[in-house]
PDB file of C-alpha atoms and ligand atoms in Angstrom:
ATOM      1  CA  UNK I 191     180.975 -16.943 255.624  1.00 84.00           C
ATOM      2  CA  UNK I 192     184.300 -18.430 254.230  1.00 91.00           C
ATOM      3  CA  UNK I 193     184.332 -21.696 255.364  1.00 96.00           C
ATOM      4  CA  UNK I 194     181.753 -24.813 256.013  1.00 97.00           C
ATOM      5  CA  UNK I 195     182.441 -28.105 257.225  1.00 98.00           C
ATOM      6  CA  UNK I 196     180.139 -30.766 255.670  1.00 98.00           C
ATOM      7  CA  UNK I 197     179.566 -34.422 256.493  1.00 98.00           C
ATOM      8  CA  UNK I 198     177.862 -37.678 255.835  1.00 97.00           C
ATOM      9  CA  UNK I 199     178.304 -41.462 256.438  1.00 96.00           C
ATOM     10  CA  UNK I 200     180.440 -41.866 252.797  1.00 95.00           C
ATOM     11  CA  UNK I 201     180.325 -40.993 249.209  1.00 94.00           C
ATOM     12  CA  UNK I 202     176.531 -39.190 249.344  1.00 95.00           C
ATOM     13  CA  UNK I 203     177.253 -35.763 250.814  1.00 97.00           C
ATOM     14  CA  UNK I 204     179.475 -35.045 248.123  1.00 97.00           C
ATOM     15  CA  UNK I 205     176.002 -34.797 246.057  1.00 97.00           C
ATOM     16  CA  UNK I 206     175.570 -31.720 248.094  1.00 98.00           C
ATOM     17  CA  UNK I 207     179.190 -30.508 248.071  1.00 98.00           C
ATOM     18  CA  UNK I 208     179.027 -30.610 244.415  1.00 98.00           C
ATOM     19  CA  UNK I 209     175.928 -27.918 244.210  1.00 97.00           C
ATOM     20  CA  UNK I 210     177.203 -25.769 247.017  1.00 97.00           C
ATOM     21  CA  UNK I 211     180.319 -25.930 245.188  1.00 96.00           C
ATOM     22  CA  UNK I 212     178.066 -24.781 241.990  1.00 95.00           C
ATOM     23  CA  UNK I 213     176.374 -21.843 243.866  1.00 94.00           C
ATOM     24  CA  UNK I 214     178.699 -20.913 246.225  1.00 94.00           C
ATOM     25  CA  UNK I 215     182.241 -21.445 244.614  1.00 94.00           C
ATOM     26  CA  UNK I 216     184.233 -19.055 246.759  1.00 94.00           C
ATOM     27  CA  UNK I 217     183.266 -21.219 250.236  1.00 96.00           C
ATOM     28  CA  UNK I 218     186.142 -23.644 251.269  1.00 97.00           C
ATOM     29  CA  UNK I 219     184.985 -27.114 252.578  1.00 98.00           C
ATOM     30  CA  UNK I 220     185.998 -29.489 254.746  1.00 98.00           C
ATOM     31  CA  UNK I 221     184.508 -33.114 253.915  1.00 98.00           C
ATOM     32  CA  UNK I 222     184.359 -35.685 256.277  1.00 98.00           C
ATOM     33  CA  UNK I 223     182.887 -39.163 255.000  1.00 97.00           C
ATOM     34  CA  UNK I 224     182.383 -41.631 257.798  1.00 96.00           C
ATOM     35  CA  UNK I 225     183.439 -44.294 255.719  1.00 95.00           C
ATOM     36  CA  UNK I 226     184.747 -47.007 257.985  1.00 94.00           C
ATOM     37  CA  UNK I 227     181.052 -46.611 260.472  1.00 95.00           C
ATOM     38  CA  UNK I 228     178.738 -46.480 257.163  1.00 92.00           C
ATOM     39  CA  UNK I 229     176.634 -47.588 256.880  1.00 95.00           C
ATOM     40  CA  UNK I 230     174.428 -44.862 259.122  1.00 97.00           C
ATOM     41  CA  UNK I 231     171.065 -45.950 257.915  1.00 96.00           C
ATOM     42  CA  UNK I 232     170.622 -49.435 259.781  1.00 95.00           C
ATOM     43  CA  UNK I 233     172.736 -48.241 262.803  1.00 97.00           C
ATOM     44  CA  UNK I 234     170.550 -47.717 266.123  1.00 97.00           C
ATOM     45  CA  UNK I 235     169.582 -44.134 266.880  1.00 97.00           C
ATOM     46  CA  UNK I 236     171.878 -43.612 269.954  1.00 98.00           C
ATOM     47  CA  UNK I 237     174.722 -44.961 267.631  1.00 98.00           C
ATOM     48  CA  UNK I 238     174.023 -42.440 264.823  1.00 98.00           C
ATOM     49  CA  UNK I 239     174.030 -39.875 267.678  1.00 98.00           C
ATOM     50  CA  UNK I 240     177.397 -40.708 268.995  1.00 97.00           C
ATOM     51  CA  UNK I 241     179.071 -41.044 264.953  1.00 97.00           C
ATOM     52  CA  UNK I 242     177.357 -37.378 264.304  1.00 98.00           C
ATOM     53  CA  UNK I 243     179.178 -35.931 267.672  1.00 97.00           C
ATOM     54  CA  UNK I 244     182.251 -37.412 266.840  1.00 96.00           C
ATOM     55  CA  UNK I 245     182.151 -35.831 263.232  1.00 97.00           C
ATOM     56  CA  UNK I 246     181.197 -32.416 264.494  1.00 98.00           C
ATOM     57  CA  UNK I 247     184.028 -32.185 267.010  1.00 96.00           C
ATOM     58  CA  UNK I 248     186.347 -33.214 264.137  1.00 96.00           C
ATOM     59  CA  UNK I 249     184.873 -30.209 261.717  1.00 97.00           C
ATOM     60  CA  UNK I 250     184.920 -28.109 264.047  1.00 97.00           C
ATOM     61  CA  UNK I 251     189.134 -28.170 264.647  1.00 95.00           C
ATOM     62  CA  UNK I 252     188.882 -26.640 260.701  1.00 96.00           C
ATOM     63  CA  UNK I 253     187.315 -23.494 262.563  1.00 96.00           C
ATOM     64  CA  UNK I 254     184.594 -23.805 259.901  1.00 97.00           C
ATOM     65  CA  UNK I 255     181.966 -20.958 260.037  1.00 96.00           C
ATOM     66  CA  UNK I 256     178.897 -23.194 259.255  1.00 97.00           C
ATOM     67  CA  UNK I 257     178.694 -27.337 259.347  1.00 98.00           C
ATOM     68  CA  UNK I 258     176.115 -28.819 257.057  1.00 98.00           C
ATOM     69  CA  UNK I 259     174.680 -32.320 257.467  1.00 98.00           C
ATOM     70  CA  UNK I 260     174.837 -33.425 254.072  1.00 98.00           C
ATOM     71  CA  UNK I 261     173.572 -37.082 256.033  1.00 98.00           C
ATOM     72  CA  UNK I 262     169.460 -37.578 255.784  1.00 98.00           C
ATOM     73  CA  UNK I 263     170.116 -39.974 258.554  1.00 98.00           C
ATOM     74  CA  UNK I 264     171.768 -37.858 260.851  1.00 98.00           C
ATOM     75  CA  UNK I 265     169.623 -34.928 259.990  1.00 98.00           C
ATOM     76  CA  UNK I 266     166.504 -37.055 260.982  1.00 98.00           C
ATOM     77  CA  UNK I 267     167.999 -38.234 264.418  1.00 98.00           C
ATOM     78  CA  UNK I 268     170.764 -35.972 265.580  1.00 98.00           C
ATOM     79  CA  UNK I 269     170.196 -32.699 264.867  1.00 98.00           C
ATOM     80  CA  UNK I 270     168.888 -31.460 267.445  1.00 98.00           C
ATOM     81  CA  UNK I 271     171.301 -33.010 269.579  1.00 98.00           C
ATOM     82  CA  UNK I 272     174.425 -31.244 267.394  1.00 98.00           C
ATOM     83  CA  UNK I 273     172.255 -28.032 267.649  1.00 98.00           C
ATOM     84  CA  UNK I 274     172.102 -28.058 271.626  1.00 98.00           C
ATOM     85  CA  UNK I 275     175.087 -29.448 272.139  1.00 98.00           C
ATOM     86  CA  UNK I 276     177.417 -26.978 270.186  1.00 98.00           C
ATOM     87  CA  UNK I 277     174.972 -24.251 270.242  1.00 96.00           C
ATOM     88  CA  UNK I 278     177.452 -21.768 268.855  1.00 96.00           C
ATOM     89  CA  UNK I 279     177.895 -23.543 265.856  1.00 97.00           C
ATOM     90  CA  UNK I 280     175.054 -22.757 262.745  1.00 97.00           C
ATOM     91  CA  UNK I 281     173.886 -25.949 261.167  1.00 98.00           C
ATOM     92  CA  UNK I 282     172.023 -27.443 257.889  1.00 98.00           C
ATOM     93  CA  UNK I 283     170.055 -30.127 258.539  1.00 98.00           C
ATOM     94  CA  UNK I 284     168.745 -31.754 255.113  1.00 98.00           C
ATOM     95  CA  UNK I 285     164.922 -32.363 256.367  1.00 98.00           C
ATOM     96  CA  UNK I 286     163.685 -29.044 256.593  1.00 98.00           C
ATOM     97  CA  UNK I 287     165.483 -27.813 253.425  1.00 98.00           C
ATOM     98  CA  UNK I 288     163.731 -30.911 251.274  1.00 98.00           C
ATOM     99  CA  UNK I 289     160.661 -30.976 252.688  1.00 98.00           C
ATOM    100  CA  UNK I 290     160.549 -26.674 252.154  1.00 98.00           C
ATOM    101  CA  UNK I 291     161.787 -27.592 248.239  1.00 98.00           C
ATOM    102  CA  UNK I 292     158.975 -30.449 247.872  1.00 98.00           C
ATOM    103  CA  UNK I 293     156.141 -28.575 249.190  1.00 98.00           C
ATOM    104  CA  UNK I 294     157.082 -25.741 246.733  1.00 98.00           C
ATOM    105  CA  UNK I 295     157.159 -28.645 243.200  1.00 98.00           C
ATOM    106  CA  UNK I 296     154.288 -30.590 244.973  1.00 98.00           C
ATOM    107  CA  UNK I 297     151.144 -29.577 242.276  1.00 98.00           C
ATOM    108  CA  UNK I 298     148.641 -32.257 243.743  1.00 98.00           C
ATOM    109  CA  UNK I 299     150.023 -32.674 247.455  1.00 98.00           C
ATOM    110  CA  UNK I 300     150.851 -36.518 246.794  1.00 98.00           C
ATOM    111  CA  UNK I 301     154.730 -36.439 247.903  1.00 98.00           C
ATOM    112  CA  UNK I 302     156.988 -39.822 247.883  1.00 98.00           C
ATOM    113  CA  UNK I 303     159.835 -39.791 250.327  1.00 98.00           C
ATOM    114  CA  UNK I 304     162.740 -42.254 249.966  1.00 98.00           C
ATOM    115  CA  UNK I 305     165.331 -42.869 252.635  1.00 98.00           C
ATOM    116  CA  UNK I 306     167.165 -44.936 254.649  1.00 97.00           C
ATOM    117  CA  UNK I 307     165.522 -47.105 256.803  1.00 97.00           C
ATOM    118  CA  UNK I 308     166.468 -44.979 260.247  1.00 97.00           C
ATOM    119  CA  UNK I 309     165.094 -41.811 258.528  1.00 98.00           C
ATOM    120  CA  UNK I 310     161.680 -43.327 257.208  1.00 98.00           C
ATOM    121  CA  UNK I 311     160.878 -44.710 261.076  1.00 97.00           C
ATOM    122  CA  UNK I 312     161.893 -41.559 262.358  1.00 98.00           C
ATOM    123  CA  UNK I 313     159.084 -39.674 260.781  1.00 98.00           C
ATOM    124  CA  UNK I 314     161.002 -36.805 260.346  1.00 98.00           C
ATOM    125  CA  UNK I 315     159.866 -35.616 257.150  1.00 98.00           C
ATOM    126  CA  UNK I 316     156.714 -36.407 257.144  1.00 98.00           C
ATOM    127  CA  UNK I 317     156.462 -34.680 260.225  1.00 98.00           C
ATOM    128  CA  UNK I 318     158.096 -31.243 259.079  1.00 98.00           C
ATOM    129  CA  UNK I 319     155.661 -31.998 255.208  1.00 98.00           C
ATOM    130  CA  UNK I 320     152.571 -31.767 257.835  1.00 98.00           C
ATOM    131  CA  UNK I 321     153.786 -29.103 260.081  1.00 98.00           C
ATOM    132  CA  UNK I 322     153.967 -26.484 257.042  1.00 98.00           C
ATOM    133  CA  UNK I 323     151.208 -28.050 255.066  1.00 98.00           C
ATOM    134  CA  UNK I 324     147.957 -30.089 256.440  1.00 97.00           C
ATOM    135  CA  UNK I 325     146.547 -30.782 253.566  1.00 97.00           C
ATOM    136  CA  UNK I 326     149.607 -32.636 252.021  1.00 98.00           C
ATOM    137  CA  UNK I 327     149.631 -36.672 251.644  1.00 98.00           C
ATOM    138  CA  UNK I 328     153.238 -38.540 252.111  1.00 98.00           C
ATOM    139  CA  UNK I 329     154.110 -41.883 250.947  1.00 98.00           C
ATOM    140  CA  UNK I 330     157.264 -43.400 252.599  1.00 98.00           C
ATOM    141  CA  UNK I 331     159.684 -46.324 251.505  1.00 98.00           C
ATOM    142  CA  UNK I 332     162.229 -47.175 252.952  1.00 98.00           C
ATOM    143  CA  UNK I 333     165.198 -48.104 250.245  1.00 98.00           C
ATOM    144  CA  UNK I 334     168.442 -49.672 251.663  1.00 96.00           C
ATOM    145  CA  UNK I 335     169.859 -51.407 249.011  1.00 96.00           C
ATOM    146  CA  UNK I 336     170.619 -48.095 247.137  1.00 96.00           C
ATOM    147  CA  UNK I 337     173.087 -47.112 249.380  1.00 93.00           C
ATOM    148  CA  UNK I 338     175.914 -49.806 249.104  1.00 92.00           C
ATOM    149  CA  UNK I 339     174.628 -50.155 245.473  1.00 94.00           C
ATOM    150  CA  UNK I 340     175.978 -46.530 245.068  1.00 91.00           C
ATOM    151  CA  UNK I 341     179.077 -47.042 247.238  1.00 86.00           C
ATOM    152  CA  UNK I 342     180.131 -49.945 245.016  1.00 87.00           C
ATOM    153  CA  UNK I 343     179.867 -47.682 241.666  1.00 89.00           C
ATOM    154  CA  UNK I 344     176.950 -49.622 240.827  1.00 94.00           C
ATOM    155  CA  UNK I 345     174.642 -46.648 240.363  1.00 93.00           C
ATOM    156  CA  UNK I 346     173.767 -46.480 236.473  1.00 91.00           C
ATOM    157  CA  UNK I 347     174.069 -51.009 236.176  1.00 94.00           C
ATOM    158  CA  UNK I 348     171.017 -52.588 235.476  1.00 96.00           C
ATOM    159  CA  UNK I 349     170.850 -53.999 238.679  1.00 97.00           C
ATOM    160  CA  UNK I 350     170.172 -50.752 240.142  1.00 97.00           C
ATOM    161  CA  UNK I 351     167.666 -50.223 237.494  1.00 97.00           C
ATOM    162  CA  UNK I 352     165.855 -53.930 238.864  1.00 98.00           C
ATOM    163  CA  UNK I 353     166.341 -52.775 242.666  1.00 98.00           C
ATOM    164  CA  UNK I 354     164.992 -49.094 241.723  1.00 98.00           C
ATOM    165  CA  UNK I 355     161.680 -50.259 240.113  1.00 98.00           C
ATOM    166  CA  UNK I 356     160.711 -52.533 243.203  1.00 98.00           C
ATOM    167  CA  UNK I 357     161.104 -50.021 245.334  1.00 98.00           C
ATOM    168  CA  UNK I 358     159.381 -47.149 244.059  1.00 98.00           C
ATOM    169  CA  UNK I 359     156.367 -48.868 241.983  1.00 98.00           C
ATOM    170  CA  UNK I 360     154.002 -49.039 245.244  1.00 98.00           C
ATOM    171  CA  UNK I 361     154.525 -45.248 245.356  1.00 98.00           C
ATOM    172  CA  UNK I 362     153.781 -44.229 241.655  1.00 98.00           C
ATOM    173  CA  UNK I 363     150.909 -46.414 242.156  1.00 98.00           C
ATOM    174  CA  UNK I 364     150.049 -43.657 244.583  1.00 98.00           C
ATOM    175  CA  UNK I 365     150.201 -40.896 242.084  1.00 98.00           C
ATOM    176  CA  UNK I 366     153.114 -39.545 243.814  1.00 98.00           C
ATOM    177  CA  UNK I 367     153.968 -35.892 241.603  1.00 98.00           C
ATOM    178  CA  UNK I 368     156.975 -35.489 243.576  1.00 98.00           C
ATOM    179  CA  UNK I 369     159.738 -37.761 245.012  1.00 98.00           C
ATOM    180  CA  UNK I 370     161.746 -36.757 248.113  1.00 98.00           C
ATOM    181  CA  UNK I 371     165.344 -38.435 247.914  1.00 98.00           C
ATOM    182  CA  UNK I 372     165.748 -38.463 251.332  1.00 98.00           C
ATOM    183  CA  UNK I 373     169.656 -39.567 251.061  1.00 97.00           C
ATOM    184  CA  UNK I 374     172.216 -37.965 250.145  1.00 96.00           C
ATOM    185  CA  UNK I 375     173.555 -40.881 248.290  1.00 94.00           C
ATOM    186  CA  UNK I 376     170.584 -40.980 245.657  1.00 96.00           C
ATOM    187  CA  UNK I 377     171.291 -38.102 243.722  1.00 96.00           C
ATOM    188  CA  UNK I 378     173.798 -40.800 241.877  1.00 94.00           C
ATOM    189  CA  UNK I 379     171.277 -42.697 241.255  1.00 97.00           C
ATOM    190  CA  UNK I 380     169.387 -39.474 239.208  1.00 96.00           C
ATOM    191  CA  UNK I 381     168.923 -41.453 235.409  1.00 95.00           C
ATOM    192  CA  UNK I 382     167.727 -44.590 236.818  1.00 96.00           C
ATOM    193  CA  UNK I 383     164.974 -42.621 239.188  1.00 97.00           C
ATOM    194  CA  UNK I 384     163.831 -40.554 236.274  1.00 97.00           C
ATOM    195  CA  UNK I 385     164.116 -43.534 233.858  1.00 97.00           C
ATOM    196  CA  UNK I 386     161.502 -44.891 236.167  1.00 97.00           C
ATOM    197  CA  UNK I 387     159.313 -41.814 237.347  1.00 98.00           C
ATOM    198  CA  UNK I 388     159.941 -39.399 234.259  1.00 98.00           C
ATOM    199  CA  UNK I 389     157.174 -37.461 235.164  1.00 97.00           C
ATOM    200  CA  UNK I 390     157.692 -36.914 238.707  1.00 98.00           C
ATOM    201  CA  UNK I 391     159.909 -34.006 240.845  1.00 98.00           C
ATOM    202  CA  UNK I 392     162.703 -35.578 242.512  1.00 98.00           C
ATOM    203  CA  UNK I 393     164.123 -33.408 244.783  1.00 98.00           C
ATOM    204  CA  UNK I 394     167.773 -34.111 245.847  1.00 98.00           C
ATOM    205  CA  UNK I 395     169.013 -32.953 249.415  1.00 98.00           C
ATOM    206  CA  UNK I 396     171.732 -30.814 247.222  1.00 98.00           C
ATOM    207  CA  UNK I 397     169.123 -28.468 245.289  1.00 98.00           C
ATOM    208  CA  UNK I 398     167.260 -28.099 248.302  1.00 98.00           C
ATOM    209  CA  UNK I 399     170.442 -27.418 250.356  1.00 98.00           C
ATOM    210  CA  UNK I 400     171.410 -24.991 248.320  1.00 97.00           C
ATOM    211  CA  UNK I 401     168.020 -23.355 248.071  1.00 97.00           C
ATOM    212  CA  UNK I 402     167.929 -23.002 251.754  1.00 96.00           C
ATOM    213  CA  UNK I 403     171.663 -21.102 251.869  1.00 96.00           C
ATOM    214  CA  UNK I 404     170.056 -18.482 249.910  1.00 95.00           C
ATOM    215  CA  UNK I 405     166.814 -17.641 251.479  1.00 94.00           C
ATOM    216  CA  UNK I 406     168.424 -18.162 255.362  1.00 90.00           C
ATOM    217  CA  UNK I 407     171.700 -17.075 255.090  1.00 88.00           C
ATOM    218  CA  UNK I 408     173.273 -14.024 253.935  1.00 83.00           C
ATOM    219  CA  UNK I 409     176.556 -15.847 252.120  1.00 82.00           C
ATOM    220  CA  UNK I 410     178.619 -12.868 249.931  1.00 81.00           C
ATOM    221  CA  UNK I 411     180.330 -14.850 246.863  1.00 76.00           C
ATOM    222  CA  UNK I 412     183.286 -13.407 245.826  1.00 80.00           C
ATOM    223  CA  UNK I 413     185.795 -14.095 243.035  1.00 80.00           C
ATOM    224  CA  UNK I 414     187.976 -16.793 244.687  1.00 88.00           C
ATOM    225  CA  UNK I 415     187.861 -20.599 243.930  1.00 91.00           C
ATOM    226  CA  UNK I 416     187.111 -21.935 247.533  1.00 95.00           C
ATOM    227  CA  UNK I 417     189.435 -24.960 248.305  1.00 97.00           C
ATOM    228  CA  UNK I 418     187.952 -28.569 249.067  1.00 98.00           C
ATOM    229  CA  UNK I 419     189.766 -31.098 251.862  1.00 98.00           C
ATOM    230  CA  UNK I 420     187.909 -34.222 251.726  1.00 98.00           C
ATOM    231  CA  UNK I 421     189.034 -36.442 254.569  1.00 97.00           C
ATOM    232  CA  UNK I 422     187.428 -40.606 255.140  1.00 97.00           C
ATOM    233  CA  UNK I 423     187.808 -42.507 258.193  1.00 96.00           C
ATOM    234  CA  UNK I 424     188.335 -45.750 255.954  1.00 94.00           C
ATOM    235  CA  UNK I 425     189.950 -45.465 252.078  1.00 91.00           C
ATOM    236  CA  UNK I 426     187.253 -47.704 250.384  1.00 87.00           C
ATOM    237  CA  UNK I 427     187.580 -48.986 246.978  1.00 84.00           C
ATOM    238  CA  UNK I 428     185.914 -47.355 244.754  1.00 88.00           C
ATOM    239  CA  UNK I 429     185.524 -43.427 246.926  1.00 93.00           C
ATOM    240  CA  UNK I 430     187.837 -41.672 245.119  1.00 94.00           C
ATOM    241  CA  UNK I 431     186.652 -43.123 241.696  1.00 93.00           C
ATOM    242  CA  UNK I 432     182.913 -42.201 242.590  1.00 92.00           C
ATOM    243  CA  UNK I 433     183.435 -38.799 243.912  1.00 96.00           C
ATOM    244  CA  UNK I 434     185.521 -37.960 241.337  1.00 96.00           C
ATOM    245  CA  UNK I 435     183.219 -39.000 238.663  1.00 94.00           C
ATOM    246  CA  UNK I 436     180.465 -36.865 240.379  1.00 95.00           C
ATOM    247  CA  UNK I 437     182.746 -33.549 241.119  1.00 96.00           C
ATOM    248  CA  UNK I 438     184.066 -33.639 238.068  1.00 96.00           C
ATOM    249  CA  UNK I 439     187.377 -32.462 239.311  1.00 94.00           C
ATOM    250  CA  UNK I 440     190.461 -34.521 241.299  1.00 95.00           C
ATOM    251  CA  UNK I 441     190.717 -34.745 244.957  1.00 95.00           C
ATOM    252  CA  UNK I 442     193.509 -35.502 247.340  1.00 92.00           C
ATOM    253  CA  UNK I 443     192.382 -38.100 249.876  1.00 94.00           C
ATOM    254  CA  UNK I 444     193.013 -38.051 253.317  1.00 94.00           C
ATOM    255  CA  UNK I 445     192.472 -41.113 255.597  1.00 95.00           C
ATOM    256  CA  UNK I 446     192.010 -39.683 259.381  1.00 92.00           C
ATOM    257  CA  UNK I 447     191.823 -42.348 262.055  1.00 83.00           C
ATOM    258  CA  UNK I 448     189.423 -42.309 265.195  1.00 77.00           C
ATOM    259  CA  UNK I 449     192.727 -41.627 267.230  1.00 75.00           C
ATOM    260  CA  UNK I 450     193.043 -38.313 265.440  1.00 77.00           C
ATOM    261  CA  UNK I 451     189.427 -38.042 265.026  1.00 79.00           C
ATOM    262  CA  UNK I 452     188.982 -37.743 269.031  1.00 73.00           C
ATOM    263  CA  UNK I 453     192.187 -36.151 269.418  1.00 71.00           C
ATOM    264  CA  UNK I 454     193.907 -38.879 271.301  1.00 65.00           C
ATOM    265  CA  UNK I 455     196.990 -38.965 268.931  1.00 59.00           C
ATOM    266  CA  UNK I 456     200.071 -39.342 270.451  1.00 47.00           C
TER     267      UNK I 456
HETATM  268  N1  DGL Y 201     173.787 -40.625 252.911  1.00 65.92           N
HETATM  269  C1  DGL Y 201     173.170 -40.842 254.144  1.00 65.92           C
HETATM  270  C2  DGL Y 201     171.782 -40.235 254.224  1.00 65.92           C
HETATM  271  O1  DGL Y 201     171.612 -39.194 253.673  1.00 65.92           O
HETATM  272  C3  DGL Y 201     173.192 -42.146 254.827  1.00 65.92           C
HETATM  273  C4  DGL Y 201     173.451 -43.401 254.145  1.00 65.92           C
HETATM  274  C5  DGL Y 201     173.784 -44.485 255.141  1.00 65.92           C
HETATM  275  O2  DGL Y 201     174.897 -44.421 255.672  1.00 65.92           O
HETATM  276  O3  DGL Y 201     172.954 -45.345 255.403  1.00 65.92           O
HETATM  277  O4  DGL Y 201     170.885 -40.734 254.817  1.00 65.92           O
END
C-alpha cells in the first residue's frame, strides 16, 4: 500500500490525515475537502450520496490503493453505496472503526455518541455498538453548531466552550464513560471536550482509524516521507490557517472545480 486517497466535507478529515500521517508516514495522500458543498451534515441523504460519488471518482484518477472516508456523515449514509459501486476499490468507513475503539475504552457500557445531525438519525453507530455488544447502552446528540464553529477557527473561543457544555451536559448526566466524536471535525475541538468531560474517553475517528489500519490491513512502513496533495472544491477563509495549525506542517492548496472534478474540462 503506497498510496490512499482520503476525503471529507472540509477541514475535519485532516484530523485523521494527521494520525495516519503519525503511524503511517511513508503513505502518500490525496485530500479532497468538499469545501464549497459543506456542509454534509444537514444535506438530505440522497444528496450526501451523490457529493460522496463525486469525491470517489475524483480520488480515484490519483490511482490511490485505498480511499478512506475520513467524513462520519458519509460513512453513516454512503458507504455502502461507494463499496458496491466501485467494488474494486478497499474503503475505511469511520463507524465501524469508532464504534470497535469505544467498545474496547467503554468500562461500564454507557457510551455518548456525538455527530452531525444526518449521522445521529441514521443510527449507524448505535447500530454497529449493538451488533458487537448487546449489553451496551448509547446516548446520542446530535451537535451541529460545532462544525462551522470549527471551520471558522473558532474551536478553542469561549463560545465553543458555551455551545460545548449545552450540548453534552444531558449525556454526562447519563454517566456516559466514553464519548464517541462521531465527526471528523471534533477532534479540534479536543481541550474544550475534555475541559468539560475530563473523566470520560473521547474517541476521535483518527485514533480509531488508525487502529483499524493495523489490525485489517497489512500496510509495510518504510523509510520514505509519504507526500500530501490536499485539494478543496472552494478556498475558504480560514482552511489553510486551520489545517495548518493542526498538521503542524505547510501545505500547498489546490482549488479543483466541479468541471475538473467530473472530468468535463475542456
Ligand atoms: N466532518 C464530517 C463528519 O465527519 C461532516 C461535517 C459536515 O459537513 O457536516 O461528519
Amino acid at each position: 500500500m503506497k498510496k490512499i486517497g482520503v476525503f471529507d466535507s472540509g477541514v475535519g478529515g485532516l484530523t485523521v490525515v494527521k494520525e495516519i500521517r503519525k503511524h503511517f508516514p511513508h503513505l502518500d495522500i490525496v485530500y479532497l475537502g468538499d469545501t464549497a458543498r459543506l456542509p454534509y451534515g444537514d444535506k438530505s441523504e440522497s444528496t450526501i450520496i451523490d457529493y460522496s460519488l463525486s469525491n470517489t471518482k475524483f480520488l480515484l484518477n490519483f490511482d490511490v490503493d485505498l480511499i478512506v472516508v475520513a467524513c462520519n456523515t458519509s460513512s453513516a449514509i454512503a458507504l455502502e453505496t461507494l463499496e458496491k459501486k466501485f467494488c474494486k476499490t478497499p474503503f475505511v468507513g469511520m463507524i465501524k472503526a469508532g464504534a470497535t475503539l469505544a467498545l474496547k475504552k467503554t468500562k461500564f457500557k454507557k457510551i455518548g455518541l456525538i455527530g452531525t445531525r444526518a449521522t445521529i438519525m441514521s443510527g449507524a453507530y448505535k447500530k454497529e455498538l449493538l451488533r458487537m455488544n448487546k449489553d451496551v447502552e448509547v446516548f446520542e446528540k446530535a451537535t451541529p453548531l460545532f462544525v462551522p464553529l470549527v471551520e471558522e477557527g473558532f474551536a478553542e473561543d469561549e463560545v465553543s466552550f458555551i455551545v460545548a457544555k449545552k450540548y453534552l451536559s444531558p449525556l454526562l448526566e447519563k454517566k456516559i464513560d466514553t464519548l464517541i466524536l462521531g465527526c471528523t471535525h471534533y477532534p479540534l475541538l479536543m481541550p474544550t471536550i475534555k475541559a468539560i468531560a475530563p473523566d470520560v474517553s473521547l474517541i476521535s475517528s483518527g485514533r480509531a482509524t488508525v487502529e483499524f489500519l493495523k489490525e485489517n490491513l497489512d500496510i509495510k512502513a518504510n523509510n520514505k516521507k509519504g507526500s500530501l496533495e490536499v485539494f478543496v472544491t472552494d478556498i475558504t477563509t480560514h482552511f489553510k490557517e486551520v489545517a495548518e495549525k493542526l498538521l503542524q506542517e505547510k501545505i500547498n492548496l489546490e482549488h479543483i472545480s466541479y468541471e475538473r472534478m467530473n472530468g468535463n474540462e475542456n
